[in-house]
Amino acid sequence: TQLMIAPGYEFKIASGIITNFHQPKSTLLLLVSAMVGENWKTIYKHAIENNFRFLSYGDGCLLLKD
């Protein structure tokens, strides 16, 4: 696909997403960053410090638009 949602993308309908925690440097992290901006770093730091699980069977989260 030619569509990549990355920082700078303007969401027209969605004001949040429910997703799992994705691995650093993944394209799915670009989606998270597009939704919450630079706050993704704070969110992920909290997740790592609290031993949240990553990937498909990991902990889910509700991320709201920045």
Tab-separated table of C-alpha atoms in Angstrom:
chain	number	residue	atom	x	y	z
A	1	THR	CA	0.000	0.000	0.000
A	2	GLN	CA	1.091	3.561	-0.593
A	3	LEU	CA	-0.676	4.894	2.512
A	4	MET	CA	1.483	5.480	5.578
A	5	ILE	CA	0.055	7.303	8.578
A	6	ALA	CA	2.989	9.067	10.189
A	7	PRO	CA	3.582	12.243	12.205
A	8	GLY	CA	2.062	15.172	10.355
A	9	TYR	CA	-0.961	13.176	9.198
A	10	GLU	CA	-4.189	14.982	10.088
A	11	PHE	CA	-6.917	12.667	11.355
A	12	LYS	CA	-10.279	13.834	10.055
A	13	ILE	CA	-12.632	11.559	12.005
A	14	ALA	CA	-10.816	9.608	14.708
A	15	SER	CA	-9.910	11.350	17.956
A	16	GLY	CA	-8.299	8.273	19.487
A	17	ILE	CA	-7.198	4.705	18.855
A	18	ILE	CA	-7.173	1.509	20.869
A	19	THR	CA	-4.000	-0.424	20.187
A	20	ASN	CA	-1.313	-2.581	21.756
A	21	PHE	CA	2.130	-1.273	22.597
A	22	HIS	CA	4.293	-1.619	19.484
A	23	GLN	CA	8.023	-2.207	19.290
A	24	PRO	CA	10.257	0.862	19.017
A	25	LYS	CA	11.319	1.689	15.448
A	26	SER	CA	8.250	-0.053	13.970
A	27	THR	CA	5.948	1.477	11.383
A	28	LEU	CA	3.037	0.935	13.783
A	29	LEU	CA	4.758	3.281	16.207
A	30	LEU	CA	4.454	5.940	13.495
A	31	LEU	CA	0.671	5.570	13.742
A	32	VAL	CA	0.849	6.076	17.510
A	33	SER	CA	3.100	9.102	17.065
A	34	ALA	CA	0.760	10.576	14.451
A	35	MET	CA	-2.103	10.349	16.954
A	36	VAL	CA	-0.447	11.562	20.172
A	37	GLY	CA	2.559	13.531	18.905
A	38	GLU	CA	5.730	13.610	20.977
A	39	ASN	CA	3.733	12.322	23.968
A	40	TRP	CA	4.416	8.808	22.685
A	41	LYS	CA	7.828	8.987	24.343
A	42	THR	CA	6.312	9.669	27.779
A	43	ILE	CA	3.685	6.963	27.273
A	44	TYR	CA	6.281	4.371	26.273
A	45	LYS	CA	8.652	5.353	29.084
A	46	HIS	CA	5.817	4.738	31.564
A	47	ALA	CA	5.056	1.391	29.902
A	48	ILE	CA	8.671	0.229	30.086
A	49	GLU	CA	9.103	1.362	33.703
A	50	ASN	CA	5.964	-0.575	34.672
A	51	ASN	CA	6.763	-3.771	32.742
A	52	PHE	CA	3.876	-3.482	30.288
A	53	ARG	CA	3.837	-6.150	27.607
A	54	PHE	CA	4.480	-5.268	23.997
A	55	LEU	CA	3.349	-6.788	20.665
A	56	SER	CA	0.132	-8.597	19.694
A	57	TYR	CA	-0.588	-10.239	23.035
A	58	GLY	CA	0.599	-7.266	25.033
A	59	ASP	CA	-1.175	-4.637	27.037
A	60	GLY	CA	-3.683	-2.504	25.191
A	61	CYS	CA	-4.137	1.207	25.575
A	62	LEU	CA	-6.477	3.990	24.566
A	63	LEU	CA	-4.538	6.834	22.968
A	64	LEU	CA	-6.321	10.139	22.447
A	65	LYS	CA	-5.453	12.773	19.890
A	66	ASP	CA	-2.819	15.308	20.949
